[in-house]
Short mmCIF file of C-alpha atoms in Angstrom, two decimals:
data_model
loop_
_atom_site.label_atom_id
_atom_site.label_comp_id
_atom_site.label_asym_id
_atom_site.label_seq_id
_atom_site.Cartn_x
_atom_site.Cartn_y
_atom_site.Cartn_z
CA UNK A 1485 -20.00 3.44 37.17
CA UNK A 1486 -22.12 4.66 34.24
CA UNK A 1487 -20.76 4.73 30.70
CA UNK A 1488 -20.93 8.53 30.60
CA UNK A 1489 -18.91 8.82 33.81
CA UNK A 1490 -16.34 6.35 32.51
CA UNK A 1491 -16.07 8.28 29.24
CA UNK A 1492 -15.56 11.52 31.20
CA UNK A 1493 -12.80 9.87 33.24
CA UNK A 1494 -11.06 8.49 30.16
CA UNK A 1495 -11.15 11.95 28.53
CA UNK A 1496 -9.08 13.56 31.31
CA UNK A 1497 -5.54 14.68 30.70
CA UNK A 1498 -2.73 12.96 32.59
CA UNK A 1499 -2.38 16.05 34.80
CA UNK A 1500 -6.12 16.10 35.54
CA UNK A 1501 -6.22 12.37 36.29
CA UNK A 1502 -3.20 12.73 38.57
CA UNK A 1503 -4.89 15.55 40.51
CA UNK A 1504 -8.04 13.44 41.02
CA UNK A 1505 -5.93 10.50 42.16
CA UNK A 1506 -3.99 12.63 44.66
CA UNK A 1507 -7.22 14.03 46.12
CA UNK A 1508 -8.75 10.58 46.46
CA UNK A 1509 -11.61 11.49 44.12
CA UNK A 1510 -10.79 8.52 41.85
CA UNK A 1511 -8.65 5.40 42.05
CA UNK A 1512 -6.22 3.91 39.57
CA UNK A 1513 -8.58 0.96 39.16
CA UNK A 1514 -11.39 3.32 38.14
CA UNK A 1515 -9.16 5.06 35.58
CA UNK A 1516 -8.02 1.70 34.23
CA UNK A 1517 -11.55 0.32 34.05
CA UNK A 1518 -12.69 3.47 32.22
CA UNK A 1519 -10.02 2.96 29.55
CA UNK A 1520 -10.72 -0.77 29.30
CA UNK A 1521 -14.43 -0.07 28.82
CA UNK A 1522 -13.69 2.28 25.91
CA UNK A 1523 -11.21 -0.20 24.45
CA UNK A 1524 -13.93 -2.89 24.47
CA UNK A 1525 -16.28 -0.61 22.51
CA UNK A 1526 -13.96 1.30 20.19
CA UNK A 1527 -10.89 -0.82 19.55
CA UNK A 1528 -12.82 -3.20 17.25
CA UNK A 1529 -13.47 -0.11 15.10
CA UNK A 1530 -9.94 1.30 15.33
CA UNK A 1531 -7.52 -1.65 15.57
CA UNK A 1532 -5.45 0.55 17.83
CA UNK A 1533 -4.23 -2.29 20.06
CA UNK A 1534 -2.49 -5.56 19.27
CA UNK A 1535 -2.52 -6.73 22.89
CA UNK A 1536 -4.74 -5.41 25.68
CA UNK A 1537 -3.15 -6.22 29.06
CA UNK A 1538 -6.42 -6.21 31.00
CA UNK A 1539 -5.56 -8.52 33.92
CA UNK A 1540 -2.03 -7.19 34.36
CA UNK A 1541 -3.21 -3.59 34.13
CA UNK A 1542 -5.89 -4.11 36.78
CA UNK A 1543 -3.39 -5.87 39.06
CA UNK A 1544 -0.96 -2.97 38.61
CA UNK A 1545 -3.73 -0.48 39.35
CA UNK A 1546 -4.70 -2.32 42.57
CA UNK A 1547 -1.07 -2.36 43.70
CA UNK A 1548 -0.71 1.37 43.05
CA UNK A 1549 -3.97 2.10 44.88
CA UNK A 1550 -2.63 0.14 47.85
CA UNK A 1551 0.60 2.18 47.74
CA UNK A 1552 -1.38 5.40 47.77
CA UNK A 1553 -3.40 4.26 50.79
CA UNK A 1554 -0.09 3.55 52.50
CA UNK A 1555 1.04 7.12 51.80
CA UNK A 1556 3.29 6.42 48.83
CA UNK A 1557 2.79 8.36 45.60
CA UNK A 1558 5.37 7.89 42.88
CA UNK A 1559 4.57 11.10 40.98
CA UNK A 1560 2.12 12.44 38.40
CA UNK A 1561 2.05 9.16 36.44
CA UNK A 1562 1.06 7.17 39.54
CA UNK A 1563 -1.89 4.97 38.58
CA UNK A 1564 -2.38 6.46 35.10
CA UNK A 1565 -2.93 4.02 32.17
CA UNK A 1566 -0.35 4.39 29.39
CA UNK A 1567 0.09 2.32 26.21
CA UNK A 1568 3.30 1.19 24.51
CA UNK A 1569 3.93 0.79 20.79
CA UNK A 1570 4.29 -2.92 20.11
CA UNK A 1571 7.91 -2.75 18.97
CA UNK A 1572 8.87 -1.92 22.60
CA UNK A 1573 9.78 -5.00 24.64
CA UNK A 1574 7.60 -5.95 27.59
CA UNK A 1575 8.61 -8.85 29.84
CA UNK A 1576 6.08 -11.72 29.93
CA UNK A 1577 3.85 -9.93 27.40
CA UNK A 1578 4.22 -10.54 23.68
CA UNK A 1579 5.90 -7.91 21.54
CA UNK A 1580 5.10 -8.48 17.87
CA UNK A 1581 6.23 -5.37 15.96
CA UNK A 1582 2.98 -6.00 14.00
CA UNK A 1583 4.59 -8.93 12.21
CA UNK A 1584 3.61 -12.59 11.77
CA UNK A 1585 7.31 -13.26 12.29
CA UNK A 1586 6.93 -12.30 15.97
CA UNK A 1587 3.31 -13.35 16.44
CA UNK A 1588 4.10 -15.30 19.61
CA UNK A 1589 7.34 -13.61 20.72
CA UNK A 1590 7.53 -12.89 24.48
CA UNK A 1591 10.64 -10.90 25.49
CA UNK A 1592 12.52 -11.87 28.67
CA UNK A 1593 12.83 -8.27 29.90
CA UNK A 1594 11.28 -4.83 29.63
CA UNK A 1595 12.84 -2.14 27.46
CA UNK A 1596 14.30 0.61 29.70
CA UNK A 1597 11.50 3.02 28.67
CA UNK A 1598 8.91 0.48 29.84
CA UNK A 1599 10.79 0.01 33.12
CA UNK A 1600 10.99 3.76 33.68
CA UNK A 1601 7.27 4.27 33.11
CA UNK A 1602 6.45 1.47 35.54
CA UNK A 1603 8.83 2.90 38.13
CA UNK A 1604 7.05 6.24 37.73
CA UNK A 1605 3.76 4.49 38.54
CA UNK A 1606 2.23 4.23 35.08
CA UNK A 1607 -0.21 1.38 34.47
CA UNK A 1608 0.75 -0.32 31.21
CA UNK A 1609 -2.64 -1.00 29.66
CA UNK A 1610 -1.57 -2.55 26.36
CA UNK A 1611 0.59 -2.71 23.25
CA UNK A 1612 -0.46 -0.60 20.28
CA UNK A 1613 -0.58 -1.36 16.57
CA UNK A 1614 2.03 -0.06 14.12
CA UNK A 1615 3.33 -0.43 10.61
CA UNK A 1616 5.22 -3.72 10.56
CA UNK A 1617 8.66 -3.20 12.11
CA UNK A 1618 7.99 0.57 11.85
CA UNK A 1619 8.82 0.49 8.12
CA UNK A 1620 6.09 2.84 6.87
CA UNK A 1621 3.04 5.01 7.41
CA UNK A 1622 0.82 2.55 9.26
CA UNK A 1623 -1.00 0.76 6.46
CA UNK A 1624 0.85 -2.59 6.66
CA UNK A 1625 0.30 -4.61 9.83
CA UNK A 1626 -0.24 -8.34 10.36
CA UNK A 1627 -3.10 -7.32 12.66
CA UNK A 1628 -4.76 -4.95 10.18
CA UNK A 1629 -4.20 -1.22 9.76
CA UNK A 1630 -5.13 1.13 12.58
CA UNK A 1631 -7.85 3.61 11.64
CA UNK A 1632 -8.05 7.32 12.30
CA UNK A 1633 -10.68 8.20 14.97
CA UNK A 1634 -11.49 11.41 13.09
CA UNK A 1635 -12.50 9.44 9.96
CA UNK A 1636 -12.36 5.65 10.02
CA UNK A 1637 -11.48 5.32 6.33
CA UNK A 1638 -8.32 7.40 6.77
CA UNK A 1639 -4.74 6.70 7.79
CA UNK A 1640 -3.62 7.69 11.30
CA UNK A 1641 -0.09 8.44 10.22
CA UNK A 1642 2.72 6.08 11.03
CA UNK A 1643 4.47 4.13 11.95
CA UNK A 1644 3.08 4.76 15.48
CA UNK A 1645 -0.43 4.38 14.11
CA UNK A 1646 -2.05 2.55 17.01
CA UNK A 1647 -0.58 4.91 19.59
CA UNK A 1648 -2.07 7.87 17.73
CA UNK A 1649 -5.50 6.25 17.44
CA UNK A 1650 -5.55 5.05 21.08
CA UNK A 1651 -4.70 8.43 22.63
CA UNK A 1652 -7.00 10.39 20.30
CA UNK A 1653 -9.95 8.07 21.04
CA UNK A 1654 -9.44 8.23 24.84
CA UNK A 1655 -8.43 4.56 25.11
CA UNK A 1656 -5.44 5.55 27.25
CA UNK A 1657 -4.04 8.80 28.64
CA UNK A 1658 -0.77 8.73 26.75
CA UNK A 1659 1.38 6.38 24.71
CA UNK A 1660 4.93 5.82 23.54
CA UNK A 1661 5.83 5.99 19.88
CA UNK A 1662 9.05 5.62 17.94
CA UNK A 1663 10.29 7.98 15.25
CA UNK A 1664 12.81 7.33 12.45
CA UNK A 1665 11.47 9.74 9.83
CA UNK A 1666 8.51 11.31 11.67
CA UNK A 1667 6.67 8.30 13.09
CA UNK A 1668 5.66 10.07 16.32
CA UNK A 1669 4.88 13.41 14.70
CA UNK A 1670 2.94 12.01 11.70
CA UNK A 1671 0.19 10.41 13.82
CA UNK A 1672 0.26 13.35 16.20
CA UNK A 1673 -0.52 15.71 13.31
CA UNK A 1674 -3.09 13.40 11.72
CA UNK A 1675 -4.89 12.64 15.02
CA UNK A 1676 -4.71 16.10 16.72
CA UNK A 1677 -2.20 15.12 19.40
CA UNK A 1678 1.03 16.35 20.92
CA UNK A 1679 3.93 14.17 19.79
CA UNK A 1680 7.56 14.83 20.74
CA UNK A 1681 10.69 13.39 19.14
CA UNK A 1682 13.40 14.20 21.70
CA UNK A 1683 17.06 14.91 20.99
CA UNK A 1684 18.77 11.81 19.59
CA UNK A 1685 20.00 9.67 22.49
CA UNK A 1686 18.12 11.53 25.24
CA UNK A 1687 15.56 8.72 25.65
CA UNK A 1688 17.04 5.20 25.45
CA UNK A 1689 15.95 2.93 22.60
CA UNK A 1690 17.46 -0.32 23.86
CA UNK A 1691 14.83 -3.06 23.84
CA UNK A 1692 13.02 -1.48 20.89
CA UNK A 1693 13.10 -3.24 17.51
CA UNK A 1694 15.25 -0.92 15.38
CA UNK A 1695 14.46 0.41 11.94
CA UNK A 1696 17.54 2.53 11.25
CA UNK A 1697 19.43 2.73 14.52
CA UNK A 1698 21.26 5.99 13.82
CA UNK A 1699 17.92 7.74 13.13
CA UNK A 1700 15.66 6.00 15.67
CA UNK A 1701 14.06 7.88 18.57
CA UNK A 1702 11.41 7.11 21.21
CA UNK A 1703 9.06 9.68 22.71
CA UNK A 1704 5.66 10.49 24.22
CA UNK A 1705 2.33 11.02 22.49
CA UNK A 1706 -0.32 12.81 24.56
CA UNK A 1707 -3.38 15.05 24.38
CA UNK A 1708 -1.73 18.10 26.01
CA UNK A 1709 1.73 19.63 26.19
CA UNK A 1710 1.86 19.37 29.99
CA UNK A 1711 1.15 15.64 29.73
CA UNK A 1712 3.99 15.32 27.24
CA UNK A 1713 6.39 17.01 29.68
CA UNK A 1714 5.21 14.72 32.48
CA UNK A 1715 5.96 11.62 30.42
CA UNK A 1716 9.28 12.97 29.17
CA UNK A 1717 10.45 13.50 32.76
CA UNK A 1718 10.01 9.78 33.37
CA UNK A 1719 11.71 8.65 30.16
CA UNK A 1720 14.99 10.56 29.94
CA UNK A 1721 18.31 9.44 31.33
CA UNK A 1722 21.57 7.80 30.28
CA UNK A 1723 21.54 4.07 29.56
CA UNK A 1724 25.01 2.55 29.50
CA UNK A 1725 23.76 -0.50 27.61
CA UNK A 1726 22.36 1.60 24.75
CA UNK A 1727 24.95 2.52 22.13
CA UNK A 1728 22.87 5.55 21.05
CA UNK A 1729 22.36 6.94 24.56
CA UNK A 1730 23.94 10.28 25.50
CA UNK A 1731 24.67 11.78 28.90
CA UNK A 1732 22.81 14.99 29.65
CA UNK A 1733 22.20 16.78 32.92
CA UNK A 1734 18.68 15.97 34.11
CA UNK A 1735 16.09 18.70 33.54
CA UNK A 1736 12.55 19.16 34.86
CA UNK A 1737 10.46 19.62 31.74
CA UNK A 1738 7.27 20.36 33.67
CA UNK A 1739 9.05 23.21 35.46
CA UNK A 1740 10.40 24.41 32.09
CA UNK A 1741 6.84 25.05 30.95
CA UNK A 1742 6.72 28.08 33.25
CA UNK A 1743 9.43 30.03 31.42
CA UNK A 1744 8.22 33.12 29.52
CA UNK A 1745 8.19 32.85 25.73
CA UNK A 1746 7.86 36.55 24.90
CA UNK A 1747 11.59 36.80 24.20
CA UNK A 1748 11.79 33.73 21.97
CA UNK A 1749 13.00 34.51 18.43
CA UNK A 1750 11.41 32.24 15.85
CA UNK A 1751 12.46 31.18 12.38
CA UNK A 1752 10.43 29.84 9.45
CA UNK A 1753 12.76 27.62 7.40
CA UNK A 1754 12.83 28.48 3.71
CA UNK A 1755 11.21 25.91 1.46
CA UNK A 1756 8.67 24.46 3.87
CA UNK A 1757 5.77 25.68 1.73
CA UNK A 1758 6.86 23.73 -1.33
CA UNK A 1759 4.47 20.90 -2.11
CA UNK A 1760 2.31 21.62 0.94
CA UNK A 1761 -1.46 21.16 0.72
CA UNK A 1762 -3.28 24.55 0.59
CA UNK A 1763 -5.45 23.67 3.62
CA UNK A 1764 -2.37 22.89 5.68
CA UNK A 1765 -0.71 26.14 4.61
CA UNK A 1766 -3.82 28.15 5.45
CA UNK A 1767 -4.17 26.71 8.95
CA UNK A 1768 -0.44 26.79 9.75
CA UNK A 1769 -0.01 30.39 8.60
CA UNK A 1770 -2.73 31.41 11.07
CA UNK A 1771 -0.96 29.41 13.80
CA UNK A 1772 2.41 30.96 12.98
CA UNK A 1773 0.85 34.43 13.20
CA UNK A 1774 -0.31 33.58 16.74
CA UNK A 1775 3.21 32.48 17.66
CA UNK A 1776 4.68 35.66 16.17
CA UNK A 1777 2.32 37.70 18.36
CA UNK A 1778 3.23 35.99 21.65
CA UNK A 1779 7.01 35.90 21.02
CA UNK A 1780 9.68 38.31 19.81
CA UNK A 1781 8.62 37.64 16.23
CA UNK A 1782 9.43 35.37 13.31
CA UNK A 1783 11.56 35.65 10.18
CA UNK A 1784 12.65 33.46 7.27
CA UNK A 1785 15.75 31.41 8.08
CA UNK A 1786 17.92 28.71 6.56
CA UNK A 1787 18.96 25.41 8.10
CA UNK A 1788 21.74 23.25 6.66
CA UNK A 1789 20.50 20.85 4.01
CA UNK A 1790 20.45 17.23 5.12
CA UNK A 1791 20.61 16.26 1.45
CA UNK A 1792 21.57 12.60 1.28
CA UNK A 1793 21.46 12.11 5.06
CA UNK A 1794 17.72 11.55 5.57
CA UNK A 1795 15.95 8.21 5.72
CA UNK A 1796 16.62 7.17 2.11
CA UNK A 1797 20.36 7.83 2.31
CA UNK A 1798 22.86 5.50 0.72
CA UNK A 1799 24.09 3.25 3.48
CA UNK A 1800 21.14 3.43 5.88
CA UNK A 1801 19.44 0.45 4.27
CA UNK A 1802 22.42 -1.52 5.57
CA UNK A 1803 21.31 -0.88 9.15
CA UNK A 1804 17.82 -2.15 8.39
CA UNK A 1805 19.17 -5.14 6.48
CA UNK A 1806 21.66 -5.99 9.25
CA UNK A 1807 18.74 -6.41 11.69
CA UNK A 1808 16.52 -8.45 9.36
CA UNK A 1809 18.98 -10.38 7.18
CA UNK A 1810 18.84 -13.74 8.97
CA UNK A 1811 15.09 -13.85 9.61
CA UNK A 1812 14.24 -12.52 6.16
CA UNK A 1813 16.34 -15.14 4.42
CA UNK A 1814 14.70 -17.85 6.56
CA UNK A 1815 11.07 -16.61 6.52
CA UNK A 1816 10.41 -13.98 3.83
CA UNK A 1817 6.75 -15.01 3.57
CA UNK A 1818 6.09 -13.95 7.15
CA UNK A 1819 6.66 -10.30 6.27
CA UNK A 1820 3.94 -8.03 4.91
CA UNK A 1821 4.21 -7.35 1.18
CA UNK A 1822 5.34 -3.74 1.67
CA UNK A 1823 8.08 -4.80 4.12
CA UNK A 1824 9.11 -7.70 1.90
CA UNK A 1825 9.64 -5.39 -1.06
CA UNK A 1826 11.68 -3.00 1.07
CA UNK A 1827 13.92 -5.75 2.38
CA UNK A 1828 14.30 -7.35 -1.03
CA UNK A 1829 15.54 -3.98 -2.24
CA UNK A 1830 17.94 -3.72 0.70
CA UNK A 1831 19.29 -7.19 -0.02
CA UNK A 1832 19.70 -6.49 -3.73
CA UNK A 1833 21.35 -3.11 -3.26
CA UNK A 1834 23.17 -3.95 -0.04
CA UNK A 1835 25.52 -0.98 0.48
CA UNK A 1836 29.21 -1.49 0.67
CA UNK A 1837 30.92 -0.72 3.97
CA UNK A 1838 32.72 2.40 2.59
CA UNK A 1839 29.36 3.88 1.47
CA UNK A 1840 27.87 3.41 4.91
CA UNK A 1841 30.96 4.75 6.68
CA UNK A 1842 31.04 7.89 4.54
CA UNK A 1843 27.35 8.48 5.22
CA UNK A 1844 27.89 8.10 8.96
CA UNK A 1845 30.85 10.51 8.90
CA UNK A 1846 28.66 13.15 7.26
CA UNK A 1847 25.85 12.49 9.73
CA UNK A 1848 28.16 12.76 12.74
CA UNK A 1849 29.62 16.05 11.49
CA UNK A 1850 26.16 17.48 10.81
CA UNK A 1851 25.01 16.63 14.33
CA UNK A 1852 28.17 18.07 15.85
CA UNK A 1853 27.72 21.42 14.08
CA UNK A 1854 23.95 21.83 13.64
CA UNK A 1855 23.48 24.00 16.74
CA UNK A 1856 25.69 26.66 15.11
CA UNK A 1857 22.79 27.42 12.75
CA UNK A 1858 20.70 28.83 15.61
CA UNK A 1859 22.52 32.16 15.76
CA UNK A 1860 19.86 34.88 15.72
CA UNK A 1861 16.80 32.67 16.29
CA UNK A 1862 15.94 30.20 19.03
CA UNK A 1863 13.38 27.81 17.52
CA UNK A 1864 11.89 27.05 14.11
CA UNK A 1865 8.22 26.49 13.21
CA UNK A 1866 6.58 24.91 10.17
CA UNK A 1867 3.77 22.53 9.18
CA UNK A 1868 4.35 18.98 10.41
CA UNK A 1869 2.88 17.36 7.29
CA UNK A 1870 2.74 18.46 3.68
CA UNK A 1871 -0.18 16.23 2.72
CA UNK A 1872 -3.58 15.59 4.30
CA UNK A 1873 -4.57 12.19 5.72
CA UNK A 1874 -4.61 9.60 2.90
CA UNK A 1875 -7.43 7.10 2.39
CA UNK A 1876 -6.41 3.66 3.65
CA UNK A 1877 -7.80 1.84 0.61
CA UNK A 1878 -5.69 4.08 -1.64
CA UNK A 1879 -2.64 3.15 0.42
CA UNK A 1880 -3.45 -0.56 0.09
CA UNK A 1881 -3.77 -0.13 -3.67
CA UNK A 1882 -0.33 1.49 -3.75
CA UNK A 1883 1.10 -1.58 -2.00
CA UNK A 1884 -0.49 -3.85 -4.60
CA UNK A 1885 0.42 -1.57 -7.50
CA UNK A 1886 3.57 0.27 -6.40
CA UNK A 1887 4.58 3.51 -8.07
CA UNK A 1888 7.81 5.44 -7.57
CA UNK A 1889 7.61 8.21 -5.00
CA UNK A 1890 9.43 9.86 -2.15
CA UNK A 1891 7.72 9.17 1.22
CA UNK A 1892 9.64 12.03 2.83
CA UNK A 1893 7.70 14.42 0.56
CA UNK A 1894 4.68 13.80 2.80
CA UNK A 1895 6.18 15.71 5.71
CA UNK A 1896 8.82 18.10 7.03
CA UNK A 1897 9.89 15.61 9.70
CA UNK A 1898 12.83 13.53 8.50
CA UNK A 1899 15.31 16.43 8.53
CA UNK A 1900 15.14 16.43 12.33
CA UNK A 1901 15.89 12.72 12.51
CA UNK A 1902 19.02 13.31 10.47
CA UNK A 1903 20.11 16.28 12.60
CA UNK A 1904 19.00 14.57 15.81
CA UNK A 1905 17.28 17.79 16.94
CA UNK A 1906 14.18 17.74 19.17
CA UNK A 1907 10.89 18.43 17.38
CA UNK A 1908 7.27 18.44 18.49
CA UNK A 1909 3.99 18.36 16.58
CA UNK A 1910 1.04 20.13 18.19
CA UNK A 1911 -2.60 20.54 17.07
CA UNK A 1912 -3.09 23.85 15.26
CA UNK A 1913 -6.53 23.56 13.69
CA UNK A 1914 -8.64 21.68 11.19
CA UNK A 1915 -9.27 21.56 7.47
CA UNK A 1916 -12.60 22.61 6.00
CA UNK A 1917 -13.51 18.91 6.13
CA UNK A 1918 -12.82 18.78 9.87
CA UNK A 1919 -9.51 16.89 9.67
CA UNK A 1920 -6.68 17.67 12.11
CA UNK A 1921 -3.60 19.63 11.07
CA UNK A 1922 -0.35 19.81 13.02
CA UNK A 1923 2.34 22.45 13.52
CA UNK A 1924 5.95 21.48 14.21
CA UNK A 1925 8.34 23.32 16.53
CA UNK A 1926 12.02 22.35 16.62
CA UNK A 1927 15.20 23.69 18.17
CA UNK A 1928 18.85 23.00 18.96
CA UNK A 1929 19.97 19.85 20.76
CA UNK A 1930 18.48 19.51 24.25
CA UNK A 1931 16.13 22.47 23.81
CA UNK A 1932 13.09 20.37 24.80
CA UNK A 1933 12.27 22.79 27.63
CA UNK A 1934 11.97 25.77 25.30
CA UNK A 1935 10.05 23.77 22.70
CA UNK A 1936 7.53 22.55 25.27
CA UNK A 1937 7.15 26.04 26.76
CA UNK A 1938 6.35 27.56 23.36
CA UNK A 1939 4.04 24.66 22.50
CA UNK A 1940 2.09 25.14 25.73
CA UNK A 1941 1.89 28.91 25.25
CA UNK A 1942 0.32 28.30 21.84
CA UNK A 1943 -1.96 25.61 23.28
CA UNK A 1944 -3.28 28.05 25.88
CA UNK A 1945 -3.96 30.66 23.20
CA UNK A 1946 -5.93 28.28 20.99
CA UNK A 1947 -7.09 25.19 22.98
CA UNK A 1948 -7.44 22.97 19.91
CA UNK A 1949 -6.82 19.97 22.17
CA UNK A 1950 -10.35 20.32 23.56
CA UNK A 1951 -11.89 19.18 20.28
CA UNK A 1952 -12.57 15.44 20.13
CA UNK A 1953 -13.34 13.07 17.27
CA UNK A 1954 -17.07 12.43 16.84
CA UNK A 1955 -16.80 8.70 17.53
CA UNK A 1956 -19.80 6.83 18.94
CA UNK A 1957 -20.64 3.13 19.39
CA UNK A 1958 -22.89 3.47 16.32
CA UNK A 1959 -20.27 5.01 14.03
CA UNK A 1960 -20.30 3.26 10.66
CA UNK A 1961 -17.05 1.35 10.04
CA UNK A 1962 -16.22 1.43 6.31
CA UNK A 1963 -14.86 -1.69 4.65
CA UNK A 1964 -11.16 -1.91 3.85
CA UNK A 1965 -9.87 -3.65 0.72
CA UNK A 1966 -6.80 -5.12 2.35
#
């Protein structure tokens, strides 16, 4: 198959690839080979993958092609190559969390989300890069920082940096990310993707290296909203072995896309404009005007303040320290400098049990009552990020020469990790320099169906997802001062 035909195959959406597979126009092996061909050319530029599972992916694809010939189709993910963030366990394939500490670690079993994707027929094509142990914005990885396909000197957003780069550059059809303070939605906004953080506990996180367990989520990153719904259908479900998992009646999120949005009442939370880059405000205000036109309208609203309950809260560092204490005391030098500083701080200021317990009590009460805020509006909309994509070399300099700052000031995301509410970032346009900008839609617990329906309605009005990064085999790769 010619390179141009392979590139065209790799650029399909999950839904389009599934349709071609069902009709017999293409095979899973052809889809997998198309992605592998692009990985061979572009991953050396992007550092999107830590491990490419070429042989296993092709064997999976052949098995799924044989099943199709025998009349068995598992669903819309059957035979479609998907990538997993490399903090998600995969049996017999190393899972490193982008750390030298786990350079050769091979888990004995798949994480439930990996199992569910395989059962749905997805071909697992590889493990994507990330900020070490998901502790930041993507700049600190033992394997080198992932680069943004829209501009190779820029950050992809993190910590699911490799997943964002891989999907945006057509190296796979979708990927899993994890999100503790925005780590799915950051790269989605910075790479012009759809990234969903589901309701806390809806998608199991067992078998995923935790950052802050009570804030951690796992969710899909895709090029279209329909693709996101397809992946979400495969991921949800109660996991008795996961202490964060919640029971919820199964929904069909693809079917939910068909609901009309004209009656949806939208809210714009007060304060989201503060500290937001003018380009982001300009683009998002245009997007919000489109949403106001296709719904019942939008008004200013207030959501309860999460105050001291977001990622930097007193007590949460204890969850991170509890996971890393033993290995950090034994092998501090195997951590990246940024992670080492964070863990040294956690060790020095290790919170007392009463502090952590009081924080958790507040968090539990907030999550129990947050839906009461959605009285005369159904969903809220706002910019995903407050700042444009930073230059990677500037981020490296900040690691070497740290200055005080609040990472949460970069985005509007962490509030929805504290509340546990579902939130999605969707492409809503570009800056004057051609850089992607994302819009976030959020709603009450388990309102994923409504969120996805509104996101797709906006997507159909604007079709930003059709724009691709201008990446070629001859693209100049700027040097990084790691």
